[in-house]
Amino acid sequence: DTEVTQTPKHLVMGMTNKKSLKCEQHMGHRAMYWYKQKAKKPPELMFVYSYEKLSINESVPSRFSPECPNSSLLNLHLHALQPEDSALYLCASSQEVSGPTEAFFGQGTRLTVV
Amino acid sequence: DAKTTQPNSMESNEEEPVHLPCNHSTISGTDYIHWYRQLPSQGPEYVIHGLTSNVNNRMASLAIAEDRKSSTLILHRATLRDAAVYYCILYSYSGAGSYQLTFGKGTKLSVIP
């Protein structure tokens, strides 16, 4: 299984809602990533988890809260988002045992904030 | 952060080779050069990576300059399915126990039938 599965595929939420994005991989990868991608722009790194610990937070607003409950699962909790947060949210994972190997990306969750 | 520079767009005829250039003049000795591509409405897909030597795989070849300040992704015979945005990325150690995969602007490749 070489897949990174993201759910849901689409999400519409109001600015006062709380929702969560889910990412799962069963490749035994120990590094997991969240990216945000606006239309016609490259993905922007948000968070990196290494061995289930948050190792990089790219100055992301606190309305985005990541969580890594176990080595296979990565969540992104959303609260009080703004319309400008509407984007494609991508999850990725990689092995990184002795150097950076290929990263596998999910198909993303397309988020619309209304 | 290490940075890369790529042409915004390129065109190729179908079944001809494509050479996609990338400049990374600030690369450090421990940075790996990775290439990913992203088809419309999909997540990025790994293409190839290397450190110092040229690399080949079933998808493409990667030619790395001797000083490592530039590299070229080579698609040997472009097909319509190769039309995508190609990202050249320096995979850098973050110093916080993990590696950081930071995307540049990428090159949009169009393939003409």
PDB file of C-alpha atoms in Angstrom:
ATOM      1  CA  ASP A   1       0.000   0.000   0.000  1.00  0.00           C
ATOM      2  CA  THR A   2       1.736   3.181  -1.195  1.00  0.00           C
ATOM      3  CA  GLU A   3      -1.143   5.544  -0.633  1.00  0.00           C
ATOM      4  CA  VAL A   4      -1.761   8.563   1.491  1.00  0.00           C
ATOM      5  CA  THR A   5      -5.503   8.843   2.073  1.00  0.00           C
ATOM      6  CA  GLN A   6      -7.109  12.156   2.899  1.00  0.00           C
ATOM      7  CA  THR A   7     -10.693  12.657   4.033  1.00  0.00           C
ATOM      8  CA  PRO A   8     -12.929  14.353   3.281  1.00  0.00           C
ATOM      9  CA  LYS A   9     -12.203  15.208  -0.357  1.00  0.00           C
ATOM     10  CA  HIS A  10     -14.321  18.350  -0.172  1.00  0.00           C
ATOM     11  CA  LEU A  11     -15.402  20.429   2.812  1.00  0.00           C
ATOM     12  CA  VAL A  12     -17.506  23.563   3.088  1.00  0.00           C
ATOM     13  CA  MET A  13     -17.544  25.221   6.490  1.00  0.00           C
ATOM     14  CA  GLY A  14     -18.745  28.431   8.039  1.00  0.00           C
ATOM     15  CA  MET A  15     -16.450  30.810   9.840  1.00  0.00           C
ATOM     16  CA  THR A  16     -17.783  29.741  13.250  1.00  0.00           C
ATOM     17  CA  ASN A  17     -17.560  25.988  12.607  1.00  0.00           C
ATOM     18  CA  LYS A  18     -15.057  23.482  13.926  1.00  0.00           C
ATOM     19  CA  LYS A  19     -13.988  20.736  11.556  1.00  0.00           C
ATOM     20  CA  SER A  20     -11.093  18.332  11.126  1.00  0.00           C
ATOM     21  CA  LEU A  21      -9.138  17.025   8.155  1.00  0.00           C
ATOM     22  CA  LYS A  22      -7.759  13.515   8.344  1.00  0.00           C
ATOM     23  CA  CYS A  23      -4.710  11.932   6.714  1.00  0.00           C
ATOM     24  CA  GLU A  24      -3.700   8.281   6.926  1.00  0.00           C
ATOM     25  CA  GLN A  25      -0.758   6.223   5.648  1.00  0.00           C
ATOM     26  CA  HIS A  26       0.231   2.614   6.264  1.00  0.00           C
ATOM     27  CA  MET A  27       3.721   2.662   4.763  1.00  0.00           C
ATOM     28  CA  GLY A  28       5.488   2.929   8.124  1.00  0.00           C
ATOM     29  CA  HIS A  29       6.638   6.457   7.315  1.00  0.00           C
ATOM     30  CA  ARG A  30       7.776   8.464  10.306  1.00  0.00           C
ATOM     31  CA  ALA A  31       7.576  11.957   8.803  1.00  0.00           C
ATOM     32  CA  MET A  32       4.222  13.518   7.912  1.00  0.00           C
ATOM     33  CA  TYR A  33       3.466  16.932   6.461  1.00  0.00           C
ATOM     34  CA  TRP A  34       0.583  19.381   5.986  1.00  0.00           C
ATOM     35  CA  TYR A  35       0.641  21.773   3.037  1.00  0.00           C
ATOM     36  CA  LYS A  36      -1.751  24.490   1.911  1.00  0.00           C
ATOM     37  CA  GLN A  37      -2.144  25.206  -1.806  1.00  0.00           C
ATOM     38  CA  LYS A  38      -3.988  28.176  -3.272  1.00  0.00           C
ATOM     39  CA  ALA A  39      -5.100  28.124  -6.903  1.00  0.00           C
ATOM     40  CA  LYS A  40      -2.230  28.342  -9.409  1.00  0.00           C
ATOM     41  CA  LYS A  41       0.354  28.559  -6.603  1.00  0.00           C
ATOM     42  CA  PRO A  42       2.836  25.988  -5.298  1.00  0.00           C
ATOM     43  CA  PRO A  43       2.111  24.091  -2.079  1.00  0.00           C
ATOM     44  CA  GLU A  44       3.164  25.954   1.067  1.00  0.00           C
ATOM     45  CA  LEU A  45       4.513  23.956   3.986  1.00  0.00           C
ATOM     46  CA  MET A  46       2.482  24.343   7.188  1.00  0.00           C
ATOM     47  CA  PHE A  47       3.601  21.637   9.630  1.00  0.00           C
ATOM     48  CA  VAL A  48       6.034  18.737   9.827  1.00  0.00           C
ATOM     49  CA  TYR A  49       5.729  15.826  12.253  1.00  0.00           C
ATOM     50  CA  SER A  50       8.704  13.576  12.830  1.00  0.00           C
ATOM     51  CA  TYR A  51       8.214  10.427  14.910  1.00  0.00           C
ATOM     52  CA  GLU A  52       4.823  11.769  16.014  1.00  0.00           C
ATOM     53  CA  LYS A  53       6.284  14.996  17.377  1.00  0.00           C
ATOM     54  CA  LEU A  54       5.769  18.411  15.832  1.00  0.00           C
ATOM     55  CA  SER A  55       9.151  19.469  14.466  1.00  0.00           C
ATOM     56  CA  ILE A  56       8.254  22.369  12.170  1.00  0.00           C
ATOM     57  CA  ASN A  57       5.482  24.948  12.418  1.00  0.00           C
ATOM     58  CA  GLU A  58       5.823  27.511   9.636  1.00  0.00           C
ATOM     59  CA  SER A  59       4.225  30.347  11.628  1.00  0.00           C
ATOM     60  CA  VAL A  60       0.752  29.031  10.926  1.00  0.00           C
ATOM     61  CA  PRO A  61      -2.145  30.859  12.667  1.00  0.00           C
ATOM     62  CA  SER A  62      -3.513  29.126  15.751  1.00  0.00           C
ATOM     63  CA  ARG A  63      -6.874  28.565  14.070  1.00  0.00           C
ATOM     64  CA  PHE A  64      -5.073  25.597  12.436  1.00  0.00           C
ATOM     65  CA  SER A  65      -4.168  22.950  15.007  1.00  0.00           C
ATOM     66  CA  PRO A  66      -2.320  19.793  13.938  1.00  0.00           C
ATOM     67  CA  GLU A  67      -2.392  16.503  15.797  1.00  0.00           C
ATOM     68  CA  CYS A  68      -0.573  13.219  15.291  1.00  0.00           C
ATOM     69  CA  PRO A  69      -2.362  10.568  17.413  1.00  0.00           C
ATOM     70  CA  ASN A  70      -0.185   7.714  16.129  1.00  0.00           C
ATOM     71  CA  SER A  71       2.408   6.970  13.479  1.00  0.00           C
ATOM     72  CA  SER A  72      -0.207   6.345  10.766  1.00  0.00           C
ATOM     73  CA  LEU A  73      -2.576   9.215  11.351  1.00  0.00           C
ATOM     74  CA  LEU A  74      -2.354  12.989  11.034  1.00  0.00           C
ATOM     75  CA  ASN A  75      -5.202  15.393  11.724  1.00  0.00           C
ATOM     76  CA  LEU A  76      -5.639  19.085  11.082  1.00  0.00           C
ATOM     77  CA  HIS A  77      -8.228  20.712  13.327  1.00  0.00           C
ATOM     78  CA  LEU A  78      -9.864  23.855  11.975  1.00  0.00           C
ATOM     79  CA  HIS A  79     -11.622  26.521  14.020  1.00  0.00           C
ATOM     80  CA  ALA A  80     -12.806  30.059  13.264  1.00  0.00           C
ATOM     81  CA  LEU A  81     -11.355  30.066   9.766  1.00  0.00           C
ATOM     82  CA  GLN A  82     -11.511  33.004   7.366  1.00  0.00           C
ATOM     83  CA  PRO A  83     -12.605  32.941   3.704  1.00  0.00           C
ATOM     84  CA  GLU A  84      -8.969  33.454   2.680  1.00  0.00           C
ATOM     85  CA  ASP A  85      -8.193  30.060   4.233  1.00  0.00           C
ATOM     86  CA  SER A  86     -10.097  28.415   1.388  1.00  0.00           C
ATOM     87  CA  ALA A  87      -7.548  26.231  -0.408  1.00  0.00           C
ATOM     88  CA  LEU A  88      -6.471  22.683  -1.196  1.00  0.00           C
ATOM     89  CA  TYR A  89      -4.927  21.086   1.893  1.00  0.00           C
ATOM     90  CA  LEU A  90      -2.400  18.394   1.111  1.00  0.00           C
ATOM     91  CA  CYS A  91      -0.926  15.760   3.374  1.00  0.00           C
ATOM     92  CA  ALA A  92       2.328  13.932   2.638  1.00  0.00           C
ATOM     93  CA  SER A  93       4.544  11.331   4.265  1.00  0.00           C
ATOM     94  CA  SER A  94       8.096  10.069   3.822  1.00  0.00           C
ATOM     95  CA  GLN A  95      10.471   7.555   5.376  1.00  0.00           C
ATOM     96  CA  GLU A  96      13.523   9.690   6.209  1.00  0.00           C
ATOM     97  CA  VAL A  97      15.466   6.993   7.982  1.00  0.00           C
ATOM     98  CA  SER A  98      18.879   7.978   6.619  1.00  0.00           C
ATOM     99  CA  GLY A  99      18.139  10.929   4.400  1.00  0.00           C
ATOM    100  CA  PRO A 100      15.158  12.341   2.538  1.00  0.00           C
ATOM    101  CA  THR A 101      13.465   9.752   0.363  1.00  0.00           C
ATOM    102  CA  GLU A 102      10.479  10.226  -1.879  1.00  0.00           C
ATOM    103  CA  ALA A 103       7.444  11.839  -0.334  1.00  0.00           C
ATOM    104  CA  PHE A 104       3.994  10.500  -1.047  1.00  0.00           C
ATOM    105  CA  PHE A 105       1.157  12.990  -1.299  1.00  0.00           C
ATOM    106  CA  GLY A 106      -2.548  12.533  -0.836  1.00  0.00           C
ATOM    107  CA  GLN A 107      -5.080  13.932  -3.289  1.00  0.00           C
ATOM    108  CA  GLY A 108      -5.958  16.708  -0.883  1.00  0.00           C
ATOM    109  CA  THR A 109      -9.024  18.158   0.781  1.00  0.00           C
ATOM    110  CA  ARG A 110     -10.551  21.092  -1.038  1.00  0.00           C
ATOM    111  CA  LEU A 111     -11.741  23.458   1.691  1.00  0.00           C
ATOM    112  CA  THR A 112     -14.169  26.310   1.159  1.00  0.00           C
ATOM    113  CA  VAL A 113     -14.831  28.722   4.020  1.00  0.00           C
ATOM    114  CA  VAL A 114     -18.068  30.685   3.697  1.00  0.00           C
TER     115      VAL A 114
ATOM    116  CA  ASP B   1      15.763  28.297   3.116  1.00  0.00           C
ATOM    117  CA  ALA B   2      17.471  27.043  -0.017  1.00  0.00           C
ATOM    118  CA  LYS B   3      15.765  28.298  -3.163  1.00  0.00           C
ATOM    119  CA  THR B   4      15.309  27.116  -6.726  1.00  0.00           C
ATOM    120  CA  THR B   5      14.676  29.019  -9.965  1.00  0.00           C
ATOM    121  CA  GLN B   6      12.777  27.483 -12.861  1.00  0.00           C
ATOM    122  CA  PRO B   7      11.234  28.816 -16.089  1.00  0.00           C
ATOM    123  CA  ASN B   8       7.556  29.607 -15.613  1.00  0.00           C
ATOM    124  CA  SER B   9       6.499  27.527 -18.601  1.00  0.00           C
ATOM    125  CA  MET B  10       7.819  25.307 -21.381  1.00  0.00           C
ATOM    126  CA  GLU B  11       6.349  23.579 -24.410  1.00  0.00           C
ATOM    127  CA  SER B  12       7.278  20.310 -26.012  1.00  0.00           C
ATOM    128  CA  ASN B  13       6.053  18.285 -28.940  1.00  0.00           C
ATOM    129  CA  GLU B  14       4.713  14.850 -28.181  1.00  0.00           C
ATOM    130  CA  GLU B  15       7.274  12.023 -28.349  1.00  0.00           C
ATOM    131  CA  GLU B  16      10.212  14.432 -28.234  1.00  0.00           C
ATOM    132  CA  PRO B  17      12.656  14.737 -25.326  1.00  0.00           C
ATOM    133  CA  VAL B  18      12.144  17.505 -22.787  1.00  0.00           C
ATOM    134  CA  HIS B  19      14.856  19.140 -20.712  1.00  0.00           C
ATOM    135  CA  LEU B  20      13.551  21.048 -17.704  1.00  0.00           C
ATOM    136  CA  PRO B  21      16.233  23.246 -16.096  1.00  0.00           C
ATOM    137  CA  CYS B  22      16.579  24.299 -12.481  1.00  0.00           C
ATOM    138  CA  ASN B  23      19.051  26.650 -10.815  1.00  0.00           C
ATOM    139  CA  HIS B  24      19.884  26.255  -7.145  1.00  0.00           C
ATOM    140  CA  SER B  25      22.980  28.352  -6.600  1.00  0.00           C
ATOM    141  CA  THR B  26      22.618  28.435  -2.776  1.00  0.00           C
ATOM    142  CA  ILE B  27      22.469  24.661  -2.374  1.00  0.00           C
ATOM    143  CA  SER B  28      24.313  23.287   0.638  1.00  0.00           C
ATOM    144  CA  GLY B  29      26.309  20.086   0.754  1.00  0.00           C
ATOM    145  CA  THR B  30      23.558  18.144   2.503  1.00  0.00           C
ATOM    146  CA  ASP B  31      20.630  19.252   0.308  1.00  0.00           C
ATOM    147  CA  TYR B  32      19.057  16.631  -1.903  1.00  0.00           C
ATOM    148  CA  ILE B  33      17.600  17.656  -5.273  1.00  0.00           C
ATOM    149  CA  HIS B  34      14.080  16.344  -5.713  1.00  0.00           C
ATOM    150  CA  TRP B  35      11.651  16.686  -8.614  1.00  0.00           C
ATOM    151  CA  TYR B  36       7.907  16.347  -8.271  1.00  0.00           C
ATOM    152  CA  ARG B  37       5.104  16.968 -10.722  1.00  0.00           C
ATOM    153  CA  GLN B  38       1.514  17.922 -10.179  1.00  0.00           C
ATOM    154  CA  LEU B  39      -1.234  17.146 -12.627  1.00  0.00           C
ATOM    155  CA  PRO B  40      -4.398  19.263 -12.520  1.00  0.00           C
ATOM    156  CA  SER B  41      -6.598  18.552  -9.493  1.00  0.00           C
ATOM    157  CA  GLN B  42      -4.132  16.029  -8.053  1.00  0.00           C
ATOM    158  CA  GLY B  43      -1.533  15.952  -5.301  1.00  0.00           C
ATOM    159  CA  PRO B  44       2.146  16.221  -6.266  1.00  0.00           C
ATOM    160  CA  GLU B  45       3.815  13.037  -7.497  1.00  0.00           C
ATOM    161  CA  TYR B  46       7.447  12.093  -6.943  1.00  0.00           C
ATOM    162  CA  VAL B  47       9.535  11.930 -10.126  1.00  0.00           C
ATOM    163  CA  ILE B  48      13.188  11.517  -9.167  1.00  0.00           C
ATOM    164  CA  HIS B  49      15.866  12.686  -6.757  1.00  0.00           C
ATOM    165  CA  GLY B  50      19.626  12.816  -6.425  1.00  0.00           C
ATOM    166  CA  LEU B  51      22.489  14.199  -4.382  1.00  0.00           C
ATOM    167  CA  THR B  52      25.600  14.425  -6.555  1.00  0.00           C
ATOM    168  CA  SER B  53      25.470  11.838  -9.328  1.00  0.00           C
ATOM    169  CA  ASN B  54      23.150  11.632 -12.303  1.00  0.00           C
ATOM    170  CA  VAL B  55      20.162   9.371 -11.730  1.00  0.00           C
ATOM    171  CA  ASN B  56      17.833   7.396 -13.957  1.00  0.00           C
ATOM    172  CA  ASN B  57      14.511   5.760 -13.217  1.00  0.00           C
ATOM    173  CA  ARG B  58      11.538   4.558 -15.217  1.00  0.00           C
ATOM    174  CA  MET B  59      10.009   8.037 -15.359  1.00  0.00           C
ATOM    175  CA  ALA B  60      12.943  10.314 -16.088  1.00  0.00           C
ATOM    176  CA  SER B  61      16.640  11.117 -15.784  1.00  0.00           C
ATOM    177  CA  LEU B  62      18.236  13.718 -13.547  1.00  0.00           C
ATOM    178  CA  ALA B  63      21.438  15.408 -14.614  1.00  0.00           C
ATOM    179  CA  ILE B  64      23.233  17.286 -11.831  1.00  0.00           C
ATOM    180  CA  ALA B  65      25.958  19.819 -12.575  1.00  0.00           C
ATOM    181  CA  GLU B  66      29.374  19.109 -11.124  1.00  0.00           C
ATOM    182  CA  ASP B  67      29.138  22.133  -8.795  1.00  0.00           C
ATOM    183  CA  ARG B  68      25.547  21.124  -7.929  1.00  0.00           C
ATOM    184  CA  LYS B  69      24.301  24.642  -8.598  1.00  0.00           C
ATOM    185  CA  SER B  70      21.966  23.497 -11.318  1.00  0.00           C
ATOM    186  CA  SER B  71      20.175  20.374 -12.486  1.00  0.00           C
ATOM    187  CA  THR B  72      18.075  19.236 -15.421  1.00  0.00           C
ATOM    188  CA  LEU B  73      15.146  16.867 -15.458  1.00  0.00           C
ATOM    189  CA  ILE B  74      14.991  14.908 -18.688  1.00  0.00           C
ATOM    190  CA  LEU B  75      11.832  13.282 -19.955  1.00  0.00           C
ATOM    191  CA  HIS B  76      12.996  11.063 -22.789  1.00  0.00           C
ATOM    192  CA  ARG B  77       9.763  11.016 -24.815  1.00  0.00           C
ATOM    193  CA  ALA B  78       7.056  13.438 -23.752  1.00  0.00           C
ATOM    194  CA  THR B  79       3.489  12.183 -23.812  1.00  0.00           C
ATOM    195  CA  LEU B  80       0.266  14.085 -23.307  1.00  0.00           C
ATOM    196  CA  ARG B  81       0.095  12.580 -19.801  1.00  0.00           C
ATOM    197  CA  ASP B  82       3.332  14.398 -18.925  1.00  0.00           C
ATOM    198  CA  ALA B  83       1.616  17.792 -19.136  1.00  0.00           C
ATOM    199  CA  ALA B  84       1.898  19.067 -15.562  1.00  0.00           C
ATOM    200  CA  VAL B  85       3.642  21.549 -13.304  1.00  0.00           C
ATOM    201  CA  TYR B  86       7.148  20.289 -12.517  1.00  0.00           C
ATOM    202  CA  TYR B  87       8.735  21.350  -9.247  1.00  0.00           C
ATOM    203  CA  CYS B  88      12.450  21.289  -8.545  1.00  0.00           C
ATOM    204  CA  ILE B  89      12.914  21.184  -4.774  1.00  0.00           C
ATOM    205  CA  LEU B  90      15.845  21.207  -2.400  1.00  0.00           C
ATOM    206  CA  TYR B  91      15.093  18.761   0.376  1.00  0.00           C
ATOM    207  CA  SER B  92      16.852  20.332   3.338  1.00  0.00           C
ATOM    208  CA  TYR B  93      17.551  19.132   6.831  1.00  0.00           C
ATOM    209  CA  SER B  94      15.588  21.419   9.127  1.00  0.00           C
ATOM    210  CA  GLY B  95      17.865  21.005  12.130  1.00  0.00           C
ATOM    211  CA  ALA B  96      14.820  20.005  14.162  1.00  0.00           C
ATOM    212  CA  GLY B  97      15.041  16.284  13.558  1.00  0.00           C
ATOM    213  CA  SER B  98      13.333  16.246  10.186  1.00  0.00           C
ATOM    214  CA  TYR B  99      13.708  17.185   6.558  1.00  0.00           C
ATOM    215  CA  GLN B 100      11.854  20.055   4.953  1.00  0.00           C
ATOM    216  CA  LEU B 101      10.384  19.809   1.466  1.00  0.00           C
ATOM    217  CA  THR B 102       9.799  23.396   0.312  1.00  0.00           C
ATOM    218  CA  PHE B 103       8.280  23.995  -3.122  1.00  0.00           C
ATOM    219  CA  GLY B 104       9.371  26.718  -5.539  1.00  0.00           C
ATOM    220  CA  LYS B 105       7.187  28.145  -8.297  1.00  0.00           C
ATOM    221  CA  GLY B 106       7.626  25.271 -10.742  1.00  0.00           C
ATOM    222  CA  THR B 107       7.539  24.988 -14.534  1.00  0.00           C
ATOM    223  CA  LYS B 108       4.267  24.380 -16.309  1.00  0.00           C
ATOM    224  CA  LEU B 109       4.962  21.910 -19.114  1.00  0.00           C
ATOM    225  CA  SER B 110       2.591  21.840 -22.074  1.00  0.00           C
ATOM    226  CA  VAL B 111       2.799  18.928 -24.520  1.00  0.00           C
ATOM    227  CA  ILE B 112       1.632  19.555 -28.077  1.00  0.00           C
ATOM    228  CA  PRO B 113       0.135  16.604 -29.970  1.00  0.00           C
TER     229      PRO B 113
END
